[in-house]
Tab-separated table of C-alpha atoms in Angstrom:
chain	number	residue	atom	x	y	z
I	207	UNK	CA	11.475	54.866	12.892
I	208	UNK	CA	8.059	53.511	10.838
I	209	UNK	CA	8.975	54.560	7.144
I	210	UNK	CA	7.525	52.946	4.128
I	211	UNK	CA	11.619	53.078	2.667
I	212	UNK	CA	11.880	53.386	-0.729
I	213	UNK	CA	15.517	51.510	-0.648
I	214	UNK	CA	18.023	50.247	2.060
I	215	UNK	CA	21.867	50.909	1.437
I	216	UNK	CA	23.647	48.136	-0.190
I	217	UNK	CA	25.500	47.641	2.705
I	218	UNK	CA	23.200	46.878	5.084
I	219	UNK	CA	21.081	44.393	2.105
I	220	UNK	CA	24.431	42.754	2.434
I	221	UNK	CA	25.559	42.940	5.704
I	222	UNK	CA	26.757	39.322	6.771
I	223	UNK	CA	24.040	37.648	9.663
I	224	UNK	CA	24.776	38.166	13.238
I	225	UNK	CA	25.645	34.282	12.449
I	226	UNK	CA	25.271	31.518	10.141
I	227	UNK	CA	22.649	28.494	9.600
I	228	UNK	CA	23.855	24.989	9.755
I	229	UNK	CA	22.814	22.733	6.640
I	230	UNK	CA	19.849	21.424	9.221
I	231	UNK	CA	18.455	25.118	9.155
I	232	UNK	CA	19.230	25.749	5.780
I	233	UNK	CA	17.498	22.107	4.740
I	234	UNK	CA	14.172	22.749	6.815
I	235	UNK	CA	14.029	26.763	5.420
I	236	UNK	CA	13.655	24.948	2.109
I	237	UNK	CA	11.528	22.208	2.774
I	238	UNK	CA	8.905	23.766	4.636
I	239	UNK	CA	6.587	26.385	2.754
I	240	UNK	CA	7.708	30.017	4.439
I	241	UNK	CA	4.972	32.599	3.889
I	242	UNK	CA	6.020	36.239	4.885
I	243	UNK	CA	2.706	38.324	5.123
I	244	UNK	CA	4.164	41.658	4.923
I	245	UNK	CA	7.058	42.685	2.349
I	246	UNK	CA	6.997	46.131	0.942
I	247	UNK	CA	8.657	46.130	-2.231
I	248	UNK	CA	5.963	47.724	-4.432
I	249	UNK	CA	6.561	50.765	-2.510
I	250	UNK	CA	10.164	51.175	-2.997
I	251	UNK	CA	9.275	50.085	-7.036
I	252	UNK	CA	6.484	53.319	-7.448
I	253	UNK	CA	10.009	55.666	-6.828
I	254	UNK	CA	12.756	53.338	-7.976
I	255	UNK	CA	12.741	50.391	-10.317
I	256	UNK	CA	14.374	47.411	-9.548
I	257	UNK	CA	14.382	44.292	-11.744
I	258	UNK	CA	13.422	41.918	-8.760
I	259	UNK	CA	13.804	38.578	-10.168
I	260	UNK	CA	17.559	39.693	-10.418
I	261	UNK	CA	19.598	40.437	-7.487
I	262	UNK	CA	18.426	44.070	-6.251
I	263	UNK	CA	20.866	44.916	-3.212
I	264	UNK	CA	19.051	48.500	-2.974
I	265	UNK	CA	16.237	46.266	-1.553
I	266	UNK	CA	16.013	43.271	0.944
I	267	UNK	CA	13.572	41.117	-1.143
I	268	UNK	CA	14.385	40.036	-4.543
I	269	UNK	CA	14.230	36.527	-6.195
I	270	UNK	CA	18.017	35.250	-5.514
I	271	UNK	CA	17.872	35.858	-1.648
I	272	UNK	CA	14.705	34.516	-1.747
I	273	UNK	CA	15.061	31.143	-3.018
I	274	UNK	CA	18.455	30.982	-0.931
I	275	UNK	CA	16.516	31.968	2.153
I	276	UNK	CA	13.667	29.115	1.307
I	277	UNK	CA	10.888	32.220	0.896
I	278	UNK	CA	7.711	30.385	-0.738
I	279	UNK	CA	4.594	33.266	-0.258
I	280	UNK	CA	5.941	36.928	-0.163
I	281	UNK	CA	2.521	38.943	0.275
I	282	UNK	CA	3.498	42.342	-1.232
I	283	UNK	CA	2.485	45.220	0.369
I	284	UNK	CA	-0.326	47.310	-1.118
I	285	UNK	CA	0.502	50.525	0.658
I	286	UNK	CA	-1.040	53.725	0.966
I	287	UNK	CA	-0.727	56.615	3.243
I	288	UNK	CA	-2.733	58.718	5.295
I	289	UNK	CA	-2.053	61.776	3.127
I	290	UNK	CA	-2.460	59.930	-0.247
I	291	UNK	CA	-6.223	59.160	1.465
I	292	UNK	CA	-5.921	63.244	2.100
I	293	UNK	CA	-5.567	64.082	-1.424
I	294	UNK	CA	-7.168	61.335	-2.860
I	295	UNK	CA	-4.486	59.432	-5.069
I	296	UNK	CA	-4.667	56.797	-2.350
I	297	UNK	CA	-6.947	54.452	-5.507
I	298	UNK	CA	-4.557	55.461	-8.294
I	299	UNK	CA	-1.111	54.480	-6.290
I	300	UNK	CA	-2.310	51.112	-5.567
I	301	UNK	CA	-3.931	49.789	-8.904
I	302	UNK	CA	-0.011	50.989	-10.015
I	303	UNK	CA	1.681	49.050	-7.185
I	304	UNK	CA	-0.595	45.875	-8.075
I	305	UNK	CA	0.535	46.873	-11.828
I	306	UNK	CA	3.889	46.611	-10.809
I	307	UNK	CA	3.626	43.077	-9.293
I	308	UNK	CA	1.663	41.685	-11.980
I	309	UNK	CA	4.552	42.739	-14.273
I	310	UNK	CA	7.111	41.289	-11.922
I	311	UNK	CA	5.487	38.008	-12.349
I	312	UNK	CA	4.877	38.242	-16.379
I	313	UNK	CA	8.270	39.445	-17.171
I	314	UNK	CA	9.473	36.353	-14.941
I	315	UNK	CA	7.144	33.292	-15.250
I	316	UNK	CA	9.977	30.857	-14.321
I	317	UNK	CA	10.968	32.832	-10.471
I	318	UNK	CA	7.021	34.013	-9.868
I	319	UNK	CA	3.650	33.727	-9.691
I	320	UNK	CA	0.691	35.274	-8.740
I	321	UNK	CA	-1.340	33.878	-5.697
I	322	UNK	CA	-4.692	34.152	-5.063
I	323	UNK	CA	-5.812	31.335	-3.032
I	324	UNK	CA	-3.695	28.641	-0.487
I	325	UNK	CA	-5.169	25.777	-2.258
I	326	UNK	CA	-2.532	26.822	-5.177
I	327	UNK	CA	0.645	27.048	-3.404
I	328	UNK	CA	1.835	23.674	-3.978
I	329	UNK	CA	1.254	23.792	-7.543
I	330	UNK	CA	2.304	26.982	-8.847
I	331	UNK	CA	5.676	26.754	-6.143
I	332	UNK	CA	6.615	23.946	-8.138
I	333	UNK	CA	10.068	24.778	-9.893
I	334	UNK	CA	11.035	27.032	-7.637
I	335	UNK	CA	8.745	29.633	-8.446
I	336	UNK	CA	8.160	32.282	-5.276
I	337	UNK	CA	4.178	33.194	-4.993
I	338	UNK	CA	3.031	36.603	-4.676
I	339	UNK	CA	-0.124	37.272	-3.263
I	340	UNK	CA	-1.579	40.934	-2.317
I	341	UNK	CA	-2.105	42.596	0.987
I	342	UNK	CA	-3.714	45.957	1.363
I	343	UNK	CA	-2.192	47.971	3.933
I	344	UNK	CA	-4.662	51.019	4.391
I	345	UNK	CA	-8.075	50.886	2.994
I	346	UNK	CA	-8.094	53.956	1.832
I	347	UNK	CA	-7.924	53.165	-2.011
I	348	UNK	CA	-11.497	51.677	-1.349
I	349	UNK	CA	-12.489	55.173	-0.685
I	350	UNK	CA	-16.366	55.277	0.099
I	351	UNK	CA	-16.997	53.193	-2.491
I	352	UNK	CA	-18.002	49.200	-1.110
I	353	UNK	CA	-18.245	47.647	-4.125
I	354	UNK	CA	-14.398	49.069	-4.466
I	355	UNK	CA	-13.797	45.884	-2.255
I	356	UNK	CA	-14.809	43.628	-5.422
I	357	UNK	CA	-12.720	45.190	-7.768
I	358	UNK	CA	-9.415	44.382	-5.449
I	359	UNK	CA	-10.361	41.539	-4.831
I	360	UNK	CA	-10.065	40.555	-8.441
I	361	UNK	CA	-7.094	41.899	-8.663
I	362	UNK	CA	-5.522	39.889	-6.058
I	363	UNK	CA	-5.794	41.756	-2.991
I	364	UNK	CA	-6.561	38.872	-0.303
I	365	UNK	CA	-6.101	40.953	3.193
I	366	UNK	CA	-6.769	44.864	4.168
I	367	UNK	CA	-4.911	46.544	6.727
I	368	UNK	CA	-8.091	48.605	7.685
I	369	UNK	CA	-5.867	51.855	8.736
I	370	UNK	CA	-2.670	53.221	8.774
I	371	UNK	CA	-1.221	55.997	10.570
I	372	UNK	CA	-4.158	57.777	11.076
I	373	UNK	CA	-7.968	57.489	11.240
I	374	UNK	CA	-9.394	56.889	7.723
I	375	UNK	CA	-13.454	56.333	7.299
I	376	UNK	CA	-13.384	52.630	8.312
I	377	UNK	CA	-11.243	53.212	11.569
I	378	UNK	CA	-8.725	54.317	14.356
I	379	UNK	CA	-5.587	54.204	13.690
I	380	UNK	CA	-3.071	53.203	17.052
I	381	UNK	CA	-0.769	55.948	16.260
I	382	UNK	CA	-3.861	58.465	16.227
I	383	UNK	CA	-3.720	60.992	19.238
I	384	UNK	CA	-7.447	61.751	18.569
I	385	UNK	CA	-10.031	58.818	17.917
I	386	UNK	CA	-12.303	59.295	15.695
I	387	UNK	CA	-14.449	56.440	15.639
I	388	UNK	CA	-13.863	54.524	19.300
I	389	UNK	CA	-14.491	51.690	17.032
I	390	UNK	CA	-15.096	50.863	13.840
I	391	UNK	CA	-17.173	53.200	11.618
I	392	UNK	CA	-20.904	52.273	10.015
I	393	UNK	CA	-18.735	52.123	6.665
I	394	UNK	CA	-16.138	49.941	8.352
I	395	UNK	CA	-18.506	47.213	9.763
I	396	UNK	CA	-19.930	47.481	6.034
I	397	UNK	CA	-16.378	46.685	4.791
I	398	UNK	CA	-15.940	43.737	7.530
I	399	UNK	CA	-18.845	41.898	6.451
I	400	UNK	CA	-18.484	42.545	3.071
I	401	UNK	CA	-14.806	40.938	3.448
I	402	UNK	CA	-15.923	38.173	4.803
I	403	UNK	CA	-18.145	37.883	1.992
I	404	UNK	CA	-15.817	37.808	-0.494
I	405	UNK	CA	-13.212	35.955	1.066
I	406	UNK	CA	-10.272	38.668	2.075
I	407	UNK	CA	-8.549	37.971	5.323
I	408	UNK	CA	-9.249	41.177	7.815
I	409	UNK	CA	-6.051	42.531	9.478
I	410	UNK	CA	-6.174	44.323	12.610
I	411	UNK	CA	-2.451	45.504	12.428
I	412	UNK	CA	-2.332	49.046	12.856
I	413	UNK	CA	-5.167	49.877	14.199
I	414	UNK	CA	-6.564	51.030	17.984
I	415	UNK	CA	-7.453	49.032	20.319
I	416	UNK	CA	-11.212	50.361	20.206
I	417	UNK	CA	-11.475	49.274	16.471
I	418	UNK	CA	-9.216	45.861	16.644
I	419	UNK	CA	-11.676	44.929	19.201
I	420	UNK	CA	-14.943	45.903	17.294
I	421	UNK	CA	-13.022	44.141	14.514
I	422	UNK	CA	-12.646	40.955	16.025
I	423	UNK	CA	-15.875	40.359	17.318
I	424	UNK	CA	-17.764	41.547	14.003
I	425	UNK	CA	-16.036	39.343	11.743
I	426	UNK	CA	-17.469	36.458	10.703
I	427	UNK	CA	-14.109	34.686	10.027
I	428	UNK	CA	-10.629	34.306	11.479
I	429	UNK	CA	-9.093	37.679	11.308
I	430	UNK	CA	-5.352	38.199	11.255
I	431	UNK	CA	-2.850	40.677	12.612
I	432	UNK	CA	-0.280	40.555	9.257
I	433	UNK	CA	2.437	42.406	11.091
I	434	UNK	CA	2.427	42.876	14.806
I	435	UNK	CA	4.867	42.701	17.543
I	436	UNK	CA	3.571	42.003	21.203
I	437	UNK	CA	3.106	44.736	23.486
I	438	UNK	CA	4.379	43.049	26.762
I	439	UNK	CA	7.833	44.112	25.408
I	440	UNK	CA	6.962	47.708	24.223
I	441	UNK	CA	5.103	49.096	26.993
I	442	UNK	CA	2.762	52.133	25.813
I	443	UNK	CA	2.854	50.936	22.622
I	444	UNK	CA	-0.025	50.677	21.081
I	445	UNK	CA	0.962	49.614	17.472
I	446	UNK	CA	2.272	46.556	19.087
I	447	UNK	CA	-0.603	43.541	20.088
I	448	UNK	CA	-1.927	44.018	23.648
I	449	UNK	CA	-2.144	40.033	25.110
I	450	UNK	CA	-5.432	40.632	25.804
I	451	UNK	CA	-6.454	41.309	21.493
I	452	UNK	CA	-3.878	38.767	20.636
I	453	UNK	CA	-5.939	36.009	22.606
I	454	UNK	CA	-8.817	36.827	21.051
I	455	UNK	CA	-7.509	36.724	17.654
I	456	UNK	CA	-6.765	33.118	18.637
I	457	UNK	CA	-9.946	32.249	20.053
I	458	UNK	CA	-11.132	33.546	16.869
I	459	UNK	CA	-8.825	30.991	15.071
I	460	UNK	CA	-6.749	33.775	13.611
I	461	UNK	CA	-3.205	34.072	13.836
I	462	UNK	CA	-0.427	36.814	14.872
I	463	UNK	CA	2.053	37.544	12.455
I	464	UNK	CA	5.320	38.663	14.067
I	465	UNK	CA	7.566	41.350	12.132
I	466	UNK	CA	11.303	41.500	12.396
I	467	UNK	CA	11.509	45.639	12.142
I	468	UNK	CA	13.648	46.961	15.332
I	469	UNK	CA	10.614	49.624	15.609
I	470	UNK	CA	8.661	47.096	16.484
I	471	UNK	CA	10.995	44.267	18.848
I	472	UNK	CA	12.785	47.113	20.546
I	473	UNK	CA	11.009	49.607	23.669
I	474	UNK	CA	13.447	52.633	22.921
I	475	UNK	CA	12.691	52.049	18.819
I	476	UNK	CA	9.296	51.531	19.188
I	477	UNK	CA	8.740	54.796	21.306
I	478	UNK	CA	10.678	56.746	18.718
I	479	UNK	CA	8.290	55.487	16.175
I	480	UNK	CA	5.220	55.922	17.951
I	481	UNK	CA	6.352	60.015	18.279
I	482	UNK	CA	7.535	59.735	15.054
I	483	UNK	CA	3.883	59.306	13.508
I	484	UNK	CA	2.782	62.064	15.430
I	485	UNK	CA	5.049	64.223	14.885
I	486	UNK	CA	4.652	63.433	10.863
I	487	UNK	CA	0.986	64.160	12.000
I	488	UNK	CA	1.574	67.479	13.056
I	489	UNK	CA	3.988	68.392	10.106
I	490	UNK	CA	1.665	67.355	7.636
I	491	UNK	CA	-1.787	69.563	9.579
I	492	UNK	CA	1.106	72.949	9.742
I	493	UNK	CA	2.039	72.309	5.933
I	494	UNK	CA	-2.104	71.890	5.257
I	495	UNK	CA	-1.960	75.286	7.039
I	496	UNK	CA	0.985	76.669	4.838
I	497	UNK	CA	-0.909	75.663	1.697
I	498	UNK	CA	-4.327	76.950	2.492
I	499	UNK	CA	-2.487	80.447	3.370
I	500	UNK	CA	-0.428	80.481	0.084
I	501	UNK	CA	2.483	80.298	2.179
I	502	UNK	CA	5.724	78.187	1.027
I	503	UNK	CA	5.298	74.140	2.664
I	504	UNK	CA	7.842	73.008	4.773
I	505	UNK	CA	10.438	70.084	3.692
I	506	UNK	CA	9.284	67.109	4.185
I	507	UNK	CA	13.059	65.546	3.580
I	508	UNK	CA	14.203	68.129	5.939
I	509	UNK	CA	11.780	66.739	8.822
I	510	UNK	CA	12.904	63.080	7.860
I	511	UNK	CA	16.407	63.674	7.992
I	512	UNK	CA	16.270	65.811	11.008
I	513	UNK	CA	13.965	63.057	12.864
I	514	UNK	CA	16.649	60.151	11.811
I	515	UNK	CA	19.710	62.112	13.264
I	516	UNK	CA	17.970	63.052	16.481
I	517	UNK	CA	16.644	59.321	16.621
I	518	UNK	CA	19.104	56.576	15.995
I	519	UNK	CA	18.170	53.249	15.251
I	520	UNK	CA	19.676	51.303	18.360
I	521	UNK	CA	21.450	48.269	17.628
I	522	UNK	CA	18.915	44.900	17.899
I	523	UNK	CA	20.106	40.721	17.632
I	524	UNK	CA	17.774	38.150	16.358
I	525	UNK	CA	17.127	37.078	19.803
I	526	UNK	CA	14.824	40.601	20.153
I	527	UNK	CA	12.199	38.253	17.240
I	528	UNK	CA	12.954	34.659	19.044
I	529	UNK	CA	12.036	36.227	22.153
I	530	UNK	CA	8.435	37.595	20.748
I	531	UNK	CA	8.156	34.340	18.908
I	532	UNK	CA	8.467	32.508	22.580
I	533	UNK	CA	6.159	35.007	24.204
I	534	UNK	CA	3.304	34.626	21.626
I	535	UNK	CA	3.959	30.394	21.340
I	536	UNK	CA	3.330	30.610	25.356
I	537	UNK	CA	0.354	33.245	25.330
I	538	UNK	CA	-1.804	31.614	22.646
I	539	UNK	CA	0.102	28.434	21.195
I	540	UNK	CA	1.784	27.226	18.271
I	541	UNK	CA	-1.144	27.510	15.759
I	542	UNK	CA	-1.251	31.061	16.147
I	543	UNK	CA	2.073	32.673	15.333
I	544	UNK	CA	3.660	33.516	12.249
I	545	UNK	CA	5.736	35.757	10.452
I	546	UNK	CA	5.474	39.153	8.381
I	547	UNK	CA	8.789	40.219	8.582
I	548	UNK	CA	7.864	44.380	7.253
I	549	UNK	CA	11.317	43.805	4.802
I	550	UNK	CA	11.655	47.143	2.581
I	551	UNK	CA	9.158	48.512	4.726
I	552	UNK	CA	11.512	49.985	7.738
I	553	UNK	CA	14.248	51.566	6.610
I	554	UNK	CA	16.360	48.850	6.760
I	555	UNK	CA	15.960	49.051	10.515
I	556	UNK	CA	16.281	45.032	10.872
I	557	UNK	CA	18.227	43.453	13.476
I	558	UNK	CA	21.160	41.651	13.456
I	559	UNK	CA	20.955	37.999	11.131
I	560	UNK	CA	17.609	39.145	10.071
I	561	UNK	CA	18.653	41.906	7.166
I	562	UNK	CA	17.133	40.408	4.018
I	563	UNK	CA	14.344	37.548	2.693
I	564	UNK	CA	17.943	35.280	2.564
I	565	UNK	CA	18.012	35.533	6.418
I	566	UNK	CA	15.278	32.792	7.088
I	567	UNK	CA	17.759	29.966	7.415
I	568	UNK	CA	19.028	31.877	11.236
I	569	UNK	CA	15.320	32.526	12.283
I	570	UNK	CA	14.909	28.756	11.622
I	571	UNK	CA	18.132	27.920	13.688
I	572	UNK	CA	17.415	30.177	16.426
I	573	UNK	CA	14.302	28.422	16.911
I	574	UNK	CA	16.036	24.922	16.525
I	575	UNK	CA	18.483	26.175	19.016
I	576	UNK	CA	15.357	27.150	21.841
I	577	UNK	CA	14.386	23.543	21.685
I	578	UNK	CA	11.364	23.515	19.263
I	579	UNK	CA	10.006	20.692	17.138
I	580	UNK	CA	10.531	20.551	13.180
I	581	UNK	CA	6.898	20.473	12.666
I	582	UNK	CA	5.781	23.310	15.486
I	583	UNK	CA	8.607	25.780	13.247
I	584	UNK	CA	6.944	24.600	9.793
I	585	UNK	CA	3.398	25.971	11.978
I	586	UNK	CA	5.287	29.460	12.546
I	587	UNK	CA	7.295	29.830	9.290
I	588	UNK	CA	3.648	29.276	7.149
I	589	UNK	CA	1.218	26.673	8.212
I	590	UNK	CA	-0.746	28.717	10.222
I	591	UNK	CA	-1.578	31.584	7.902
I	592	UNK	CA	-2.290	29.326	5.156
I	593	UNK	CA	-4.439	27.175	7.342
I	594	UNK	CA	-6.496	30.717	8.527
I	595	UNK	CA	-6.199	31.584	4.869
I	596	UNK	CA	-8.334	28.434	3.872
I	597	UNK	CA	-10.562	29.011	6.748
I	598	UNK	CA	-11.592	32.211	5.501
I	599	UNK	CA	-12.337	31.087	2.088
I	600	UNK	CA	-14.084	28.185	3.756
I	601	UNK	CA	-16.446	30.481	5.495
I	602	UNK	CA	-17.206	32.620	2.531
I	603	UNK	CA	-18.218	30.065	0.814
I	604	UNK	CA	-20.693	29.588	3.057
């Protein structure tokens, strides 16, 4: 199921890959610059501390595993939910997460960095050093507020996630049952433009069809999807990229980012998740209920661990991301496919050889192994999002 995880059990962080890299893997995983647009570490951070420039097995990114893995750009998650937007700490929880980053990065000046725009990743990578750059999943710490937008942007924040689980005042959310907006909101199209403006990459991960459409066509820039799997293997599934968005995220010049989470590669997983969100939906509106009645809330650990036993995570091999990676390469080519891999953001629901930021070495031979060119793997592993990345600062600045 979809869970922002606040840990993963040390066993699976260091559960052996389904199988191992040969030095050619391993060499190219370190040569080439790997940019991961989706890790969510802060979150797990806010509710227990990890020193992550030491080895952390309680999470699946930390410094160790990722220089052994040949990580480069981590984007770390800026995540906030569709009940923080309720009760309005949604502003508040992610000026702490970016907090918590910036401190990573002061506390270890040697392992990281902060990144803030692709023309610094060859400099600041220099000595090893893995770059951190921001992504906002869920604009709801921008509130109503557009000038908001400005004051994330200065703090690093260089792509929003316009939605989450649930319709917020910018847009649909896929997992929504009701649609608020059929699109994107008058404040939303504000925030598009104003994006553009300033230079952050628009994601349309997460978000309805009816909005990721609007969305697309607005922007002014390339726009990105920072974690999404494709449809065509999830029918139903409206989390996942239909072909028909993901082509005209290309034609826009964007790019797709493919995660590695089994809720996303996998039709049973991904249909557990998509009830899941409602059914956290509906939970949430009865305890609203409880509360407003004086009557005692329901547990929300009770629903979670009652969901998780009812819904087992099936068992998924590497092949399940190859075989996305394939479809997408086919649908709209090599420039426009990457990875954001959703690490500490899925409950360490991974599959097999793809369990931690030390796994890129197998994605990198799996791909070898399907017949594709060195440079065409450099593309997917982090060319293309820092080429869409430039192009987006390019068209602010004009």
């Amino acid at each position: 199921m979809r869970l922002k995880a606040v840990a993963v059990s040390i066993l699976i962080a260091l559960a052996s890959p389904a199988f191992a890299a040969d030095t050619t893997a391993r060499q190219l995983a370190q040569d080439a610059i790997i940019v991961d647009t989706h890790i969510d570490a802060p979150g797990g951070l806010m509710s227990h501390w990890a020193d992550l420039g030491k080895a952390s097995p309680k999470f699946e990114f930390d410094y160790p595993r990722a220089r052994d893995g040949g990580l480069d750009v981590a984007f770390m998650s800026i995540y906030t939910s569709a009940k923080q937007d309720a009760d309005g700490s949604a502003r508040q929880v992610a000026h702490e997460m970016i907090d918590a980053v910036e401190a990573l990065a002061a506390r270890h000046p040697d392992k990281f960095a902060l990144l803030h725009s692709p023309k610094d990743v060859e400099r600041l990578r220099q000595g090893g050093r893995v770059l951190l750059p921001l992504g906002m999943e869920n604009a709801a710490p921008i509130g109503d507020d557009l000038s908001q937008l400005q004051v994330f942007f200065d703090r690093g924040v260089r792509y929003i996630t316009l939605a989450h689980s649930a319709a917020n005042r910018l847009a649909d959310s896929s997992y929504g049952v009701e649609r608020k907006w059929h699109g994107l909101s008058p404040f939303g199209k504000q925030v598009v433009a104003e994006m553009n403006r300033l230079g952050i990459m628009v994601d349309v991960s997460h978000i309805s069809d009816e909005s990721a459409h609007e969305t697309i066509a607005l922007s002014k820039a390339p726009v990105i999807a920072s974690h999404s799997a494709f449809r065509h293997f999830t029918p139903g599934f409206e989390r996942n990229i239909s072909d028909e968005l993901a082509k005209a995220v290309a034609e826009k010049g964007g790019v797709v980012q493919i995660p590695f989470g089994t809720a996303f590669v996998d039709p049973v997983s991904a249909a557990n998740t998509q009830a899941h969100f409602r059914a956290i939906n509906e939970f949430n509106k009865r305890n609203a209920e409880l509360k407003a009645a004086g009557k005692p809330l329901e547990s929300e650990e009770a629903f979670e661990a009652a969901w998780a036993k009812a819904h087992p995570a099936p068992v998924t091999k590497i092949d399940a991301v190859l075989d996305q990676i394939d479809y997408a390469v086919k649908l709209i080519g090599i420039d426009h496919v990457g990875i954001g891999s959703d690490f500490d953001g899925v409950g360490g629901e991974l599959p097999d050889g793809l369990r931690t930021v030390a796994d890129f070495p197998n994605l990198v031979a799996g791909l070898q192994a399907r017949g594709y060119k060195d440079e065409d793997i450099r593309k997917i592993l982090g060319e293309n999002l820092l080429r869409v990345w430039a192009a987006v600062e390019v068209a602010a600045a004009q």
